[in-house]
mmCIF file of C-alpha atoms and ligand atoms in Angstrom:
data_model
loop_
_atom_site.group_PDB
_atom_site.id
_atom_site.type_symbol
_atom_site.label_atom_id
_atom_site.label_comp_id
_atom_site.label_asym_id
_atom_site.label_seq_id
_atom_site.Cartn_x
_atom_site.Cartn_y
_atom_site.Cartn_z
ATOM 1 C CA UNK A 1 52.058 -38.370 33.257
ATOM 2 C CA UNK A 2 47.997 -37.450 32.820
ATOM 3 C CA UNK A 3 48.263 -37.440 29.185
ATOM 4 C CA UNK A 4 50.191 -40.657 28.931
ATOM 5 C CA UNK A 5 47.744 -42.387 31.380
ATOM 6 C CA UNK A 6 44.926 -41.330 29.158
ATOM 7 C CA UNK A 7 46.032 -41.631 26.120
ATOM 8 C CA UNK A 8 45.985 -37.860 25.007
ATOM 9 C CA UNK A 9 46.119 -36.429 21.856
ATOM 10 C CA UNK A 10 48.080 -32.909 21.691
ATOM 11 C CA UNK A 11 44.613 -31.501 21.346
ATOM 12 C CA UNK A 12 43.226 -32.322 24.199
ATOM 13 C CA UNK A 13 46.274 -31.829 26.212
ATOM 14 C CA UNK A 14 45.882 -28.059 25.093
ATOM 15 C CA UNK A 15 42.207 -28.324 26.227
ATOM 16 C CA UNK A 16 43.589 -29.507 29.502
ATOM 17 C CA UNK A 17 46.365 -26.836 30.042
ATOM 18 C CA UNK A 18 43.857 -24.288 29.037
ATOM 19 C CA UNK A 19 45.932 -23.046 26.196
ATOM 20 C CA UNK A 20 42.551 -23.950 23.939
ATOM 21 C CA UNK A 21 39.150 -25.049 25.626
ATOM 22 C CA UNK A 22 36.106 -23.698 25.044
ATOM 23 C CA UNK A 23 36.309 -21.167 22.806
ATOM 24 C CA UNK A 24 34.347 -18.002 22.542
ATOM 25 C CA UNK A 25 32.373 -18.638 19.590
ATOM 26 C CA UNK A 26 31.324 -22.153 21.754
ATOM 27 C CA UNK A 27 30.579 -19.820 24.747
ATOM 28 C CA UNK A 28 28.474 -17.989 22.819
ATOM 29 C CA UNK A 29 26.619 -20.822 22.032
ATOM 30 C CA UNK A 30 25.557 -22.233 25.489
ATOM 31 C CA UNK A 31 24.047 -19.016 26.999
ATOM 32 C CA UNK A 32 23.006 -15.854 26.474
ATOM 33 C CA UNK A 33 24.586 -12.130 26.463
ATOM 34 C CA UNK A 34 28.115 -14.367 26.741
ATOM 35 C CA UNK A 35 30.954 -11.518 27.190
ATOM 36 C CA UNK A 36 33.323 -14.152 28.019
ATOM 37 C CA UNK A 37 35.266 -17.456 29.161
ATOM 38 C CA UNK A 38 36.036 -17.827 32.504
ATOM 39 C CA UNK A 39 38.910 -20.191 33.660
ATOM 40 C CA UNK A 40 39.253 -22.198 37.080
ATOM 41 C CA UNK A 41 41.970 -24.580 37.649
ATOM 42 C CA UNK A 42 41.525 -27.811 37.063
ATOM 43 C CA UNK A 43 43.627 -30.561 39.320
ATOM 44 C CA UNK A 44 43.476 -34.735 39.131
ATOM 45 C CA UNK A 45 43.241 -36.436 42.664
ATOM 46 C CA UNK A 46 45.203 -39.686 42.976
ATOM 47 C CA UNK A 47 45.047 -43.188 44.404
ATOM 48 C CA UNK A 48 41.320 -43.745 44.040
ATOM 49 C CA UNK A 49 40.648 -46.943 43.509
ATOM 50 C CA UNK A 50 37.202 -47.695 42.421
ATOM 51 C CA UNK A 51 35.824 -51.189 41.987
ATOM 52 C CA UNK A 52 39.534 -53.018 42.033
ATOM 53 C CA UNK A 53 40.430 -50.463 39.231
ATOM 54 C CA UNK A 54 43.027 -47.331 39.484
ATOM 55 C CA UNK A 55 41.069 -44.195 38.518
ATOM 56 C CA UNK A 56 42.469 -40.854 38.039
ATOM 57 C CA UNK A 57 39.791 -38.231 39.033
ATOM 58 C CA UNK A 58 39.898 -34.842 36.964
ATOM 59 C CA UNK A 59 38.307 -32.005 39.633
ATOM 60 C CA UNK A 60 37.789 -28.437 38.779
ATOM 61 C CA UNK A 61 37.582 -25.830 41.863
ATOM 62 C CA UNK A 62 39.270 -23.067 43.050
ATOM 63 C CA UNK A 63 39.576 -24.003 46.800
ATOM 64 C CA UNK A 64 42.829 -24.477 48.142
ATOM 65 C CA UNK A 65 43.539 -27.991 49.625
ATOM 66 C CA UNK A 66 40.557 -30.291 48.389
ATOM 67 C CA UNK A 67 42.601 -31.748 45.597
ATOM 68 C CA UNK A 68 45.174 -33.065 48.268
ATOM 69 C CA UNK A 69 42.997 -33.624 50.919
ATOM 70 C CA UNK A 70 40.687 -36.196 48.771
ATOM 71 C CA UNK A 71 43.885 -37.891 47.157
ATOM 72 C CA UNK A 72 44.797 -38.555 50.973
ATOM 73 C CA UNK A 73 42.269 -40.086 52.233
ATOM 74 C CA UNK A 74 42.031 -41.887 49.122
ATOM 75 C CA UNK A 75 45.447 -43.436 49.919
ATOM 76 C CA UNK A 76 44.244 -44.715 53.235
ATOM 77 C CA UNK A 77 40.891 -46.444 52.013
ATOM 78 C CA UNK A 78 43.064 -47.761 49.394
ATOM 79 C CA UNK A 79 45.044 -49.423 52.120
ATOM 80 C CA UNK A 80 41.527 -51.059 53.081
ATOM 81 C CA UNK A 81 40.761 -52.386 49.025
ATOM 82 C CA UNK A 82 39.662 -49.244 47.564
ATOM 83 C CA UNK A 83 35.592 -48.272 47.238
ATOM 84 C CA UNK A 84 33.533 -50.742 46.724
ATOM 85 C CA UNK A 85 30.382 -48.827 44.319
ATOM 86 C CA UNK A 86 26.855 -49.711 43.451
ATOM 87 C CA UNK A 87 24.038 -47.395 41.580
ATOM 88 C CA UNK A 88 20.416 -47.378 40.415
ATOM 89 C CA UNK A 89 19.280 -47.492 36.960
ATOM 90 C CA UNK A 90 19.393 -44.308 35.864
ATOM 91 C CA UNK A 91 15.555 -42.926 36.673
ATOM 92 C CA UNK A 92 14.503 -39.385 36.277
ATOM 93 C CA UNK A 93 11.614 -37.934 37.670
ATOM 94 C CA UNK A 94 8.967 -35.453 35.943
ATOM 95 C CA UNK A 95 6.216 -34.034 37.623
ATOM 96 C CA UNK A 96 3.071 -33.020 36.388
ATOM 97 C CA UNK A 97 0.905 -31.025 39.169
ATOM 98 C CA UNK A 98 -3.305 -31.235 38.322
ATOM 99 C CA UNK A 99 -5.153 -28.487 40.121
ATOM 100 C CA UNK A 100 -9.231 -28.271 39.779
ATOM 101 C CA UNK A 101 -9.742 -31.672 40.227
ATOM 102 C CA UNK A 102 -13.159 -32.355 41.576
ATOM 103 C CA UNK A 103 -11.791 -35.895 43.336
ATOM 104 C CA UNK A 104 -8.080 -35.820 43.503
ATOM 105 C CA UNK A 105 -9.019 -39.545 44.282
ATOM 106 C CA UNK A 106 -10.683 -40.569 41.310
ATOM 107 C CA UNK A 107 -8.311 -38.771 38.849
ATOM 108 C CA UNK A 108 -5.597 -40.657 40.622
ATOM 109 C CA UNK A 109 -7.011 -43.863 39.798
ATOM 110 C CA UNK A 110 -8.255 -42.648 35.994
ATOM 111 C CA UNK A 111 -4.500 -41.984 35.408
ATOM 112 C CA UNK A 112 -3.646 -45.560 36.884
ATOM 113 C CA UNK A 113 -6.041 -47.013 34.537
ATOM 114 C CA UNK A 114 -4.588 -45.189 31.506
ATOM 115 C CA UNK A 115 -0.555 -46.197 32.569
ATOM 116 C CA UNK A 116 0.221 -48.132 29.934
ATOM 117 C CA UNK A 117 -1.060 -46.150 27.501
ATOM 118 C CA UNK A 118 0.488 -43.102 27.883
ATOM 119 C CA UNK A 119 3.678 -44.808 28.870
ATOM 120 C CA UNK A 120 4.011 -45.887 24.989
ATOM 121 C CA UNK A 121 2.857 -42.824 23.801
ATOM 122 C CA UNK A 122 5.682 -40.933 25.069
ATOM 123 C CA UNK A 123 8.272 -43.240 23.880
ATOM 124 C CA UNK A 124 6.746 -42.899 20.791
ATOM 125 C CA UNK A 125 8.031 -39.658 20.487
ATOM 126 C CA UNK A 126 11.348 -41.163 19.794
ATOM 127 C CA UNK A 127 14.167 -39.201 20.212
ATOM 128 C CA UNK A 128 17.984 -40.365 21.059
ATOM 129 C CA UNK A 129 17.594 -41.825 24.523
ATOM 130 C CA UNK A 130 14.905 -43.997 23.532
ATOM 131 C CA UNK A 131 16.977 -45.059 20.453
ATOM 132 C CA UNK A 132 19.436 -46.020 23.345
ATOM 133 C CA UNK A 133 17.263 -48.297 25.142
ATOM 134 C CA UNK A 134 15.684 -45.575 27.439
ATOM 135 C CA UNK A 135 12.359 -43.875 27.903
ATOM 136 C CA UNK A 136 9.007 -43.599 29.971
ATOM 137 C CA UNK A 137 9.739 -46.492 32.352
ATOM 138 C CA UNK A 138 6.082 -45.817 35.018
ATOM 139 C CA UNK A 139 4.096 -43.459 36.058
ATOM 140 C CA UNK A 140 2.959 -42.991 40.142
ATOM 141 C CA UNK A 141 0.608 -40.335 41.547
ATOM 142 C CA UNK A 142 1.056 -38.673 44.578
ATOM 143 C CA UNK A 143 -1.595 -36.941 46.454
ATOM 144 C CA UNK A 144 -1.268 -33.388 48.345
ATOM 145 C CA UNK A 145 -4.902 -33.173 49.838
ATOM 146 C CA UNK A 146 -4.132 -30.237 51.693
ATOM 147 C CA UNK A 147 -2.119 -27.059 50.066
ATOM 148 C CA UNK A 148 -2.558 -23.175 50.379
ATOM 149 C CA UNK A 149 -4.616 -23.821 46.815
ATOM 150 C CA UNK A 150 -6.272 -26.872 47.811
ATOM 151 C CA UNK A 151 -5.966 -30.399 47.057
ATOM 152 C CA UNK A 152 -3.683 -31.657 44.203
ATOM 153 C CA UNK A 153 -2.648 -34.478 42.314
ATOM 154 C CA UNK A 154 1.207 -35.065 41.379
ATOM 155 C CA UNK A 155 2.058 -37.357 38.550
ATOM 156 C CA UNK A 156 5.304 -38.401 38.334
ATOM 157 C CA UNK A 157 6.753 -40.095 35.394
ATOM 158 C CA UNK A 158 9.839 -42.236 35.705
ATOM 159 C CA UNK A 159 12.244 -41.835 32.860
ATOM 160 C CA UNK A 160 14.951 -44.009 31.958
ATOM 161 C CA UNK A 161 17.719 -41.319 30.726
ATOM 162 C CA UNK A 162 20.529 -43.956 29.892
ATOM 163 C CA UNK A 163 23.743 -42.012 29.694
ATOM 164 C CA UNK A 164 22.135 -38.266 29.608
ATOM 165 C CA UNK A 165 21.400 -36.143 32.532
ATOM 166 C CA UNK A 166 18.045 -36.333 30.757
ATOM 167 C CA UNK A 167 16.264 -32.839 31.855
ATOM 168 C CA UNK A 168 15.596 -32.109 28.066
ATOM 169 C CA UNK A 169 13.846 -35.329 27.569
ATOM 170 C CA UNK A 170 12.166 -35.637 30.830
ATOM 171 C CA UNK A 171 10.373 -32.043 30.274
ATOM 172 C CA UNK A 172 9.871 -32.751 26.908
ATOM 173 C CA UNK A 173 8.241 -35.751 27.964
ATOM 174 C CA UNK A 174 6.097 -33.910 30.953
ATOM 175 C CA UNK A 175 4.822 -31.463 28.398
ATOM 176 C CA UNK A 176 3.868 -33.810 26.292
ATOM 177 C CA UNK A 177 2.078 -35.960 28.825
ATOM 178 C CA UNK A 178 -0.125 -33.129 30.708
ATOM 179 C CA UNK A 179 -3.223 -32.362 27.903
ATOM 180 C CA UNK A 180 -3.729 -36.324 27.767
ATOM 181 C CA UNK A 181 -3.483 -36.268 31.480
ATOM 182 C CA UNK A 182 -5.817 -33.122 31.594
ATOM 183 C CA UNK A 183 -8.240 -35.189 29.716
ATOM 184 C CA UNK A 184 -8.189 -38.199 31.262
ATOM 185 C CA UNK A 185 -8.506 -36.325 34.934
ATOM 186 C CA UNK A 186 -10.850 -33.217 34.016
ATOM 187 C CA UNK A 187 -8.136 -31.310 35.632
ATOM 188 C CA UNK A 188 -5.794 -28.508 34.935
ATOM 189 C CA UNK A 189 -2.200 -29.220 34.337
ATOM 190 C CA UNK A 190 -0.504 -26.589 35.600
ATOM 191 C CA UNK A 191 3.755 -26.959 36.465
ATOM 192 C CA UNK A 192 5.624 -29.969 34.637
ATOM 193 C CA UNK A 193 9.302 -29.906 35.460
ATOM 194 C CA UNK A 194 11.289 -32.924 36.418
ATOM 195 C CA UNK A 195 12.160 -33.165 39.946
ATOM 196 C CA UNK A 196 16.155 -32.335 40.921
ATOM 197 C CA UNK A 197 15.099 -34.995 43.764
ATOM 198 C CA UNK A 198 16.222 -37.773 41.681
ATOM 199 C CA UNK A 199 16.289 -40.382 44.345
ATOM 200 C CA UNK A 200 15.409 -43.496 42.156
ATOM 201 C CA UNK A 201 18.692 -42.108 40.758
ATOM 202 C CA UNK A 202 21.493 -42.604 43.256
ATOM 203 C CA UNK A 203 24.958 -43.681 43.910
ATOM 204 C CA UNK A 204 26.619 -45.120 46.412
ATOM 205 C CA UNK A 205 29.934 -45.883 47.597
ATOM 206 C CA UNK A 206 31.632 -47.895 50.475
ATOM 207 C CA UNK A 207 35.042 -48.009 51.943
ATOM 208 C CA UNK A 208 37.385 -49.764 54.534
ATOM 209 C CA UNK A 209 40.322 -48.061 56.169
ATOM 210 C CA UNK A 210 42.370 -50.198 58.538
ATOM 211 C CA UNK A 211 42.749 -48.349 61.938
ATOM 212 C CA UNK A 212 46.388 -48.984 61.958
ATOM 213 C CA UNK A 213 46.693 -46.598 59.000
ATOM 214 C CA UNK A 214 45.027 -44.092 60.802
ATOM 215 C CA UNK A 215 48.597 -43.309 62.852
ATOM 216 C CA UNK A 216 51.486 -45.176 63.798
ATOM 217 C CA UNK A 217 51.030 -45.118 66.950
ATOM 218 C CA UNK A 218 48.045 -47.621 67.754
ATOM 219 C CA UNK A 219 46.822 -45.373 70.341
ATOM 220 C CA UNK A 220 46.253 -42.643 68.143
ATOM 221 C CA UNK A 221 44.913 -44.198 65.184
ATOM 222 C CA UNK A 222 42.035 -45.565 67.703
ATOM 223 C CA UNK A 223 41.556 -41.873 69.075
ATOM 224 C CA UNK A 224 41.554 -41.083 65.432
ATOM 225 C CA UNK A 225 39.076 -43.803 64.358
ATOM 226 C CA UNK A 226 36.871 -42.900 67.379
ATOM 227 C CA UNK A 227 36.810 -39.275 66.591
ATOM 228 C CA UNK A 228 35.487 -39.510 62.738
ATOM 229 C CA UNK A 229 32.497 -41.393 64.513
ATOM 230 C CA UNK A 230 32.254 -39.022 66.826
ATOM 231 C CA UNK A 231 32.072 -36.066 64.178
ATOM 232 C CA UNK A 232 29.859 -37.843 61.593
ATOM 233 C CA UNK A 233 27.394 -38.553 65.160
ATOM 234 C CA UNK A 234 27.609 -34.764 65.322
ATOM 235 C CA UNK A 235 26.367 -34.309 61.843
ATOM 236 C CA UNK A 236 24.081 -36.749 61.598
ATOM 237 C CA UNK A 237 22.244 -34.970 64.982
ATOM 238 C CA UNK A 238 22.860 -31.629 63.812
ATOM 239 C CA UNK A 239 21.750 -29.953 60.887
ATOM 240 C CA UNK A 240 24.020 -26.893 61.699
ATOM 241 C CA UNK A 241 27.113 -29.340 61.651
ATOM 242 C CA UNK A 242 25.806 -31.190 58.783
ATOM 243 C CA UNK A 243 25.635 -28.204 56.464
ATOM 244 C CA UNK A 244 28.943 -28.226 56.989
ATOM 245 C CA UNK A 245 29.719 -31.871 56.964
ATOM 246 C CA UNK A 246 27.944 -32.049 53.712
ATOM 247 C CA UNK A 247 29.242 -28.724 51.871
ATOM 248 C CA UNK A 248 32.816 -30.826 52.718
ATOM 249 C CA UNK A 249 31.045 -33.864 50.298
ATOM 250 C CA UNK A 250 29.913 -31.758 47.785
ATOM 251 C CA UNK A 251 33.344 -30.210 47.423
ATOM 252 C CA UNK A 252 34.764 -32.930 45.955
ATOM 253 C CA UNK A 253 31.494 -34.010 43.966
ATOM 254 C CA UNK A 254 30.840 -30.382 42.843
ATOM 255 C CA UNK A 255 34.830 -30.390 41.725
ATOM 256 C CA UNK A 256 34.019 -33.825 39.195
ATOM 257 C CA UNK A 257 30.445 -32.320 38.329
ATOM 258 C CA UNK A 258 31.744 -29.689 37.185
ATOM 259 C CA UNK A 259 35.069 -31.534 35.331
ATOM 260 C CA UNK A 260 32.879 -33.309 33.103
ATOM 261 C CA UNK A 261 30.435 -30.616 32.442
ATOM 262 C CA UNK A 262 27.569 -31.410 34.592
ATOM 263 C CA UNK A 263 24.954 -29.293 36.019
ATOM 264 C CA UNK A 264 26.235 -29.065 39.783
ATOM 265 C CA UNK A 265 23.008 -26.803 41.098
ATOM 266 C CA UNK A 266 20.806 -29.722 39.764
ATOM 267 C CA UNK A 267 23.412 -32.069 42.298
ATOM 268 C CA UNK A 268 23.801 -29.711 44.940
ATOM 269 C CA UNK A 269 19.688 -29.232 44.807
ATOM 270 C CA UNK A 270 19.262 -33.425 44.891
ATOM 271 C CA UNK A 271 21.797 -33.691 47.420
ATOM 272 C CA UNK A 272 20.269 -31.315 49.962
ATOM 273 C CA UNK A 273 16.770 -32.522 49.636
ATOM 274 C CA UNK A 274 17.725 -36.552 49.983
ATOM 275 C CA UNK A 275 19.639 -35.135 53.394
ATOM 276 C CA UNK A 276 16.635 -34.022 54.700
ATOM 277 C CA UNK A 277 14.365 -36.849 53.617
ATOM 278 C CA UNK A 278 13.410 -37.747 56.976
ATOM 279 C CA UNK A 279 12.167 -34.937 58.056
ATOM 280 C CA UNK A 280 15.907 -33.583 59.647
ATOM 281 C CA UNK A 281 18.293 -32.190 57.786
ATOM 282 C CA UNK A 282 21.764 -34.901 58.355
ATOM 283 C CA UNK A 283 24.742 -36.469 57.334
ATOM 284 C CA UNK A 284 24.874 -37.557 53.340
ATOM 285 C CA UNK A 285 27.708 -40.295 55.134
ATOM 286 C CA UNK A 286 27.802 -42.630 57.856
ATOM 287 C CA UNK A 287 30.862 -44.861 59.471
ATOM 288 C CA UNK A 288 31.242 -47.505 61.647
ATOM 289 C CA UNK A 289 34.069 -49.656 63.123
ATOM 290 C CA UNK A 290 33.608 -53.247 62.382
ATOM 291 C CA UNK A 291 34.209 -56.621 64.442
ATOM 292 C CA UNK A 292 37.677 -56.745 63.020
ATOM 293 C CA UNK A 293 38.325 -53.463 64.061
ATOM 294 C CA UNK A 294 38.372 -51.473 60.550
ATOM 295 C CA UNK A 295 36.786 -48.086 59.607
ATOM 296 C CA UNK A 296 34.124 -48.215 57.211
ATOM 297 C CA UNK A 297 32.625 -45.670 55.506
ATOM 298 C CA UNK A 298 29.657 -45.514 53.603
ATOM 299 C CA UNK A 299 27.651 -42.209 51.465
ATOM 300 C CA UNK A 300 24.551 -42.468 49.181
ATOM 301 C CA UNK A 301 23.438 -39.924 47.284
ATOM 302 C CA UNK A 302 20.998 -38.938 44.279
ATOM 303 C CA UNK A 303 23.536 -38.035 41.328
ATOM 304 C CA UNK A 304 22.165 -37.208 37.814
ATOM 305 C CA UNK A 305 24.710 -36.517 36.035
ATOM 306 C CA UNK A 306 25.402 -37.597 32.358
ATOM 307 C CA UNK A 307 28.393 -38.440 30.007
ATOM 308 C CA UNK A 308 26.313 -37.521 26.796
ATOM 309 C CA UNK A 309 24.653 -34.217 25.487
ATOM 310 C CA UNK A 310 24.073 -30.791 27.017
ATOM 311 C CA UNK A 311 27.786 -29.262 27.812
ATOM 312 C CA UNK A 312 29.531 -32.863 28.338
ATOM 313 C CA UNK A 313 29.759 -33.113 24.916
ATOM 314 C CA UNK A 314 30.473 -29.095 24.141
ATOM 315 C CA UNK A 315 32.733 -28.078 26.350
ATOM 316 C CA UNK A 316 36.421 -29.476 24.700
ATOM 317 C CA UNK A 317 37.780 -29.575 28.896
ATOM 318 C CA UNK A 318 35.107 -31.624 29.746
ATOM 319 C CA UNK A 319 35.311 -34.305 27.273
ATOM 320 C CA UNK A 320 39.277 -34.505 28.165
ATOM 321 C CA UNK A 321 37.641 -34.958 31.876
ATOM 322 C CA UNK A 322 35.609 -38.146 30.690
ATOM 323 C CA UNK A 323 38.575 -39.589 28.673
ATOM 324 C CA UNK A 324 41.018 -39.161 32.070
ATOM 325 C CA UNK A 325 38.001 -40.499 34.257
ATOM 326 C CA UNK A 326 37.334 -43.416 31.468
ATOM 327 C CA UNK A 327 34.132 -43.839 32.326
ATOM 328 C CA UNK A 328 31.943 -45.427 29.790
ATOM 329 C CA UNK A 329 28.459 -45.026 31.395
ATOM 330 C CA UNK A 330 26.589 -42.370 33.467
ATOM 331 C CA UNK A 331 26.546 -44.656 36.361
ATOM 332 C CA UNK A 332 29.959 -45.020 36.263
ATOM 333 C CA UNK A 333 30.337 -41.594 36.238
ATOM 334 C CA UNK A 334 27.728 -41.127 39.692
ATOM 335 C CA UNK A 335 29.739 -43.902 41.359
ATOM 336 C CA UNK A 336 32.785 -42.468 41.308
ATOM 337 C CA UNK A 337 31.549 -38.656 42.414
ATOM 338 C CA UNK A 338 30.258 -40.668 45.644
ATOM 339 C CA UNK A 339 33.520 -42.365 45.950
ATOM 340 C CA UNK A 340 35.255 -38.822 45.667
ATOM 341 C CA UNK A 341 32.436 -37.593 48.502
ATOM 342 C CA UNK A 342 33.159 -39.995 50.690
ATOM 343 C CA UNK A 343 36.678 -39.725 50.577
ATOM 344 C CA UNK A 344 36.247 -35.982 50.541
ATOM 345 C CA UNK A 345 34.254 -36.217 53.698
ATOM 346 C CA UNK A 346 36.504 -38.833 55.589
ATOM 347 C CA UNK A 347 39.582 -36.145 54.700
ATOM 348 C CA UNK A 348 37.799 -33.388 56.358
ATOM 349 C CA UNK A 349 36.522 -34.684 59.113
ATOM 350 C CA UNK A 350 39.404 -36.987 60.190
ATOM 351 C CA UNK A 351 41.401 -33.210 60.091
ATOM 352 C CA UNK A 352 38.676 -31.736 62.103
ATOM 353 C CA UNK A 353 38.741 -34.534 64.825
ATOM 354 C CA UNK A 354 42.671 -34.233 64.866
ATOM 355 C CA UNK A 355 45.140 -31.201 64.132
ATOM 356 C CA UNK A 356 42.074 -29.432 62.528
ATOM 357 C CA UNK A 357 42.005 -28.139 59.026
ATOM 358 C CA UNK A 358 43.878 -24.617 59.687
ATOM 359 C CA UNK A 359 47.300 -25.987 59.265
ATOM 360 C CA UNK A 360 46.891 -27.285 55.908
ATOM 361 C CA UNK A 361 45.042 -24.124 54.732
ATOM 362 C CA UNK A 362 47.405 -21.555 55.529
ATOM 363 C CA UNK A 363 49.810 -23.318 53.251
ATOM 364 C CA UNK A 364 47.641 -23.351 50.548
ATOM 365 C CA UNK A 365 46.942 -19.910 51.828
ATOM 366 C CA UNK A 366 50.239 -18.653 51.915
ATOM 367 C CA UNK A 367 50.896 -19.483 48.668
ATOM 368 C CA UNK A 368 48.480 -17.825 47.192
ATOM 369 C CA UNK A 369 49.557 -14.340 49.217
ATOM 370 C CA UNK A 370 53.226 -14.939 47.958
ATOM 371 C CA UNK A 371 51.788 -15.065 44.745
ATOM 372 C CA UNK A 372 49.483 -12.095 44.939
ATOM 373 C CA UNK A 373 52.664 -10.279 46.176
ATOM 374 C CA UNK A 374 54.471 -11.000 43.127
ATOM 375 C CA UNK A 375 56.314 -14.160 43.933
ATOM 376 C CA UNK A 376 56.942 -16.212 40.583
ATOM 377 C CA UNK A 377 58.673 -19.986 40.104
ATOM 378 C CA UNK A 378 60.497 -21.259 42.826
ATOM 379 C CA UNK A 379 60.104 -18.039 45.018
ATOM 380 C CA UNK A 380 56.697 -18.940 45.875
ATOM 381 C CA UNK A 381 57.618 -21.756 47.677
ATOM 382 C CA UNK A 382 60.353 -19.590 49.868
ATOM 383 C CA UNK A 383 57.721 -16.955 50.610
ATOM 384 C CA UNK A 384 55.859 -19.342 51.471
ATOM 385 C CA UNK A 385 58.188 -21.632 54.045
ATOM 386 C CA UNK A 386 59.908 -17.937 55.308
ATOM 387 C CA UNK A 387 56.160 -16.428 56.431
ATOM 388 C CA UNK A 388 54.918 -20.091 57.726
ATOM 389 C CA UNK A 389 58.800 -20.260 59.958
ATOM 390 C CA UNK A 390 58.347 -16.837 61.008
ATOM 391 C CA UNK A 391 54.207 -17.534 61.572
ATOM 392 C CA UNK A 392 53.659 -13.879 59.673
ATOM 393 C CA UNK A 393 51.403 -15.328 56.758
ATOM 394 C CA UNK A 394 50.501 -11.670 55.890
ATOM 395 C CA UNK A 395 50.410 -9.834 52.100
ATOM 396 C CA UNK A 396 52.810 -7.282 53.939
ATOM 397 C CA UNK A 397 55.301 -9.495 55.005
ATOM 398 C CA UNK A 398 54.950 -11.631 51.552
ATOM 399 C CA UNK A 399 55.743 -8.308 49.665
ATOM 400 C CA UNK A 400 58.942 -7.704 52.379
ATOM 401 C CA UNK A 401 60.186 -10.951 51.373
ATOM 402 C CA UNK A 402 60.053 -10.934 47.501
ATOM 403 C CA UNK A 403 61.543 -7.605 47.252
ATOM 404 C CA UNK A 404 64.661 -8.874 49.198
ATOM 405 C CA UNK A 405 64.193 -12.286 47.405
ATOM 406 C CA UNK A 406 64.604 -9.927 43.966
ATOM 407 C CA UNK A 407 67.395 -7.766 45.925
ATOM 408 C CA UNK A 408 69.181 -11.032 46.090
HETATM 409 C C1 LIG B 501 35.784 -26.648 54.090
HETATM 410 O O1 LIG B 501 35.661 -26.318 52.320
HETATM 411 C C2 LIG B 501 34.663 -27.998 53.970
HETATM 412 C C3 LIG B 501 35.075 -28.325 55.683
HETATM 413 O O2 LIG B 501 34.474 -27.575 56.581
HETATM 414 C C4 LIG B 501 33.802 -29.281 55.680
HETATM 415 C C5 LIG B 501 33.631 -29.891 56.948
HETATM 416 O O3 LIG B 501 33.643 -29.087 57.912
HETATM 417 O O4 LIG B 501 33.169 -31.079 57.203
HETATM 418 C C6 LIG B 501 36.332 -28.387 55.733
#
């Protein structure tokens, strides 16, 4: 069905199934000392309605329950009209650290006086991003007057990466600019590298759930909605809880980021730094109940992902994932990631606020134990059901049931 939905060719289907996909020769070109290729499950999350459009979400993840939970949450948001998303222009930040300045304030003024000229020089370098209409957009200066090594001036290059993640282009641009900034300021340019706190490149998603959709019993539904708000308030007030709450968000986002061949460490770094932007590490989501008694969920975070360049182009399965998503820009991919993060978070805190997460988890866990005990095909579910009925989900029990089934 997924193949039909996305009109996958037979080559693309075999990449999705893991029959072909990334081969040793391609892997060898991607990193150093390659000795093999490591596979992970790719699932597809359902029920997502994003800006009025149905989307199937490919997710690469090793953790059971994540895909089921997010699909279930997306079904509830669908009842409220699906997700409405938005995003900033794909602006990356490149940093140049300037040291040994006689006066950081004078140096800052000197850089700003040359801004237009410097931006034009960066764009004159050309490259595929500039050809597609991107490139240097702005220069900003930040003063760090007191650091362990004295005052420093930080120059930010704001760079429109278009549909790329943009790391290479930004790093090239700041390395190119650094000597010119040294000569303008008389200082010494030290680090020249992008920032993963891509707070100029955020994506956001909002969704609504009619409270009546949360449970058949109206009192139970109200209690669940209130429970979700209480769970969110805990994460917003307590960094210990916020870390786990945001981890749940990243369960969903990382899975899409990995499926599409993007750099999930970069996305993780940006998300967590952004979560701490006011000095306390907090929730990346927010929930409230409106006057019409509907539950709203909202998320915003930096999302530097691309649909061209890097592994997104090289990895055959990443190409298939992008085709299934049907995205035509880096911004729409980022927005879908935001919607997935919100849905994943809602699924987790709803479960935590009601029955807890272990019940669902134990079923998936039982499946893994059954398979490890040698169950195959239909026997996997037989072993799972029996272990759950007996409330005895253990490898020894799984092995005994497998033996008994084989005997039959
Ligand atoms: C588990 O991978 C994620 C959760 O812990 C997230 C959360 O606690 O919100 C369930």
